[in-house]
Amino acid sequence: MSTAEQSLEETLVRVNGRAWGIASGLLLGGGLFAATNFLVLKGGADVGQHLGHLATVFPGYDVTFWGSVIGFVYMFVIGYGLGRLLAPKRPLEREQLGQHRHVRLNGGAWGLTLGGLLALVLLGGTNVLVVRGGEDVGALLKHLAIYLPGFEVTVFGSLIGAAYVFVLGWLIGKSIGGIYNLSVERAEV
Amino acid sequence: MTAQTTTPHAAMEQDQELNDELDLAFTPIHKRCLGIAVGTVLGTLVFTITLVHMLRSPEEVYPLVLMQQFLIGYSVSLTGALIGLVWGLWIGFVIGWVFAFLRNLTLSVTAFVFHAKAELAQGRSFLDQI
């Protein structure tokens, strides 16, 4: 492959990655923006007393209109990174696509990426709380034990939780890829 | 010393290869299918989580009950799980569809910008020569 062809391929992969990043950034940012403003519009005695806990990880965020704008920025950045990770790392080959008119997803790669990310987030989040300490360590996070037996807000518990969410993320990614490919196959007939 | 010349035929072949490569790079994601995939997974997830919660912590509905804030009619019960399944299917469909739409849109805009820049560059070299 010539240098020009290699450079073109790299550019196309980068452009594709950027598109995935922008799409998931807008989606996650828009999601938090919409959820926050939904609660603001609903009103009530203690608006967003739970969603407001996000301020622990997103300084400046709160359940108000301007808080939702700040939340949008945080989630856009996170979503952009996630999209770049999930985007295909190699250009499509004609043989891969065949006569199809739509992209196929690599469920295995999605599964590994999602599983790995979820595991890292839970491992990191739990251990930050363990190191910070306090009276009631991980008061909210410890509820995860209902769904992940054996999980607790300790170093060992975080490893068990990470193993669970890795499998869960892998299943989610693999299922999305599988169902998508199957329905595209049918839609293109 | 051999002079490197490009025949019109070779140039056309190169153009065709480039166009093929660009077509591949800008192949769209099927919006409806991604919506169906994400919706199915999210719906199943909400349904399963609700059932697991009912089995493992029947007295304490917290924190799953917080979903009531966003999903009208949802509760930690069998009926609630079914309502959650429908909400999950719908919200997941919207997420998948919107994601595919945004990704395809971003790529289309990028392709348009590339095209416009290339045409501008061609026009500039033409203007330089007159």
Short mmCIF file of C-alpha atoms in Angstrom, two decimals, chain A residues 5 8-9 11-12 15-16 18-20 22-24 26-27 35 38-39 42 50-51 92-94 97 101-103 105 110 140 143 145-147 149 168 172 175-176 179-180 183-184 187, chain B residues 17-18 20-30 32-34 36-38 40-41 45 49 52-53 56-57 60 62-64 66 68-70 94-95 98-99 102-103 106-107 110 114:
data_model
loop_
_atom_site.label_atom_id
_atom_site.label_comp_id
_atom_site.label_asym_id
_atom_site.label_seq_id
_atom_site.Cartn_x
_atom_site.Cartn_y
_atom_site.Cartn_z
CA GLU A 5 -3.39 5.23 0.27
CA LEU A 8 -6.29 8.22 3.06
CA GLU A 9 -7.31 5.14 5.06
CA THR A 11 -8.06 9.89 7.51
CA LEU A 12 -11.23 7.93 6.76
CA VAL A 15 -13.37 10.85 10.28
CA ASN A 16 -15.53 7.81 11.04
CA ARG A 18 -15.15 11.44 15.00
CA ALA A 19 -18.67 10.85 13.65
CA TRP A 20 -19.24 8.06 16.20
CA ILE A 22 -20.09 13.29 18.05
CA ALA A 23 -23.17 11.07 17.72
CA SER A 24 -22.77 9.38 21.11
CA LEU A 26 -24.81 14.42 21.56
CA LEU A 27 -26.93 11.45 22.58
CA ALA A 35 -33.77 14.13 31.98
CA PHE A 38 -37.97 16.93 32.64
CA LEU A 39 -37.55 16.96 36.44
CA LYS A 42 -42.28 18.52 36.71
CA HIS A 50 -31.30 11.80 43.56
CA LEU A 51 -30.17 13.01 40.12
CA LEU A 92 -14.34 -1.40 5.79
CA GLU A 93 -13.28 -3.90 3.15
CA ARG A 94 -15.36 -4.45 0.04
CA LEU A 97 -19.68 -5.36 2.99
CA ARG A 101 -25.85 -1.00 1.53
CA HIS A 102 -25.51 -0.65 5.31
CA VAL A 103 -22.73 -1.08 7.84
CA LEU A 105 -21.58 -4.09 13.56
CA TRP A 110 -18.73 -3.86 21.08
CA LEU A 140 -26.11 4.61 47.06
CA HIS A 143 -27.66 -1.07 46.48
CA ALA A 145 -25.61 -5.80 45.68
CA ILE A 146 -29.29 -6.52 44.98
CA TYR A 147 -28.45 -7.19 41.33
CA PRO A 149 -24.64 -10.81 44.56
CA LEU A 168 -23.21 -7.81 31.46
CA ILE A 172 -25.28 -6.10 25.90
CA SER A 175 -26.72 -8.71 21.66
CA ILE A 176 -26.97 -5.25 20.08
CA ILE A 179 -29.81 -8.23 16.62
CA TYR A 180 -28.74 -5.28 14.47
CA SER A 183 -32.45 -7.14 11.23
CA VAL A 184 -30.31 -5.35 8.62
CA ALA A 187 -34.35 -5.34 5.86
CA GLU B 17 -10.89 2.99 -6.70
CA LEU B 18 -10.97 6.21 -4.69
CA ASP B 20 -15.21 2.90 -4.03
CA GLU B 21 -13.12 3.55 -0.93
CA LEU B 22 -15.09 6.69 -0.10
CA ASP B 23 -18.40 4.86 -0.62
CA LEU B 24 -17.27 2.24 1.88
CA ALA B 25 -16.12 4.81 4.42
CA PHE B 26 -19.42 6.67 4.25
CA THR B 27 -21.70 3.60 4.30
CA PRO B 28 -24.63 4.44 6.60
CA ILE B 29 -25.87 2.61 9.70
CA HIS B 30 -29.45 1.34 9.30
CA ARG B 32 -34.50 1.43 12.19
CA CYS B 33 -32.45 -1.73 12.73
CA LEU B 34 -30.18 -0.10 15.32
CA ILE B 36 -34.79 -2.29 17.13
CA ALA B 37 -31.52 -3.74 18.50
CA VAL B 38 -31.02 -1.16 21.26
CA THR B 40 -34.84 -4.99 22.46
CA VAL B 41 -31.79 -5.01 24.71
CA LEU B 45 -32.75 -5.26 30.69
CA ILE B 49 -33.69 -6.05 36.51
CA VAL B 52 -34.38 -9.75 39.95
CA HIS B 53 -35.18 -6.89 42.32
CA ARG B 56 -33.95 -10.49 45.92
CA SER B 57 -35.39 -7.47 47.73
CA GLU B 60 -37.40 -2.52 49.72
CA TYR B 62 -35.51 1.61 46.47
CA PRO B 63 -33.55 2.46 44.22
CA LEU B 64 -35.43 0.94 41.28
CA LEU B 66 -36.79 6.04 41.10
CA GLN B 68 -41.12 6.01 38.19
CA GLN B 69 -39.96 9.62 37.86
CA PHE B 70 -39.36 9.09 34.14
CA VAL B 94 -35.32 6.23 20.04
CA ILE B 95 -31.71 6.05 21.36
CA VAL B 98 -31.10 8.96 16.99
CA PHE B 99 -27.55 7.62 17.36
CA LEU B 102 -26.49 11.58 14.14
CA ARG B 103 -23.61 9.35 13.02
CA THR B 106 -22.04 13.81 10.78
CA LEU B 107 -20.47 11.65 8.07
CA THR B 110 -18.02 15.71 6.55
CA PHE B 114 -14.48 17.45 1.85
#
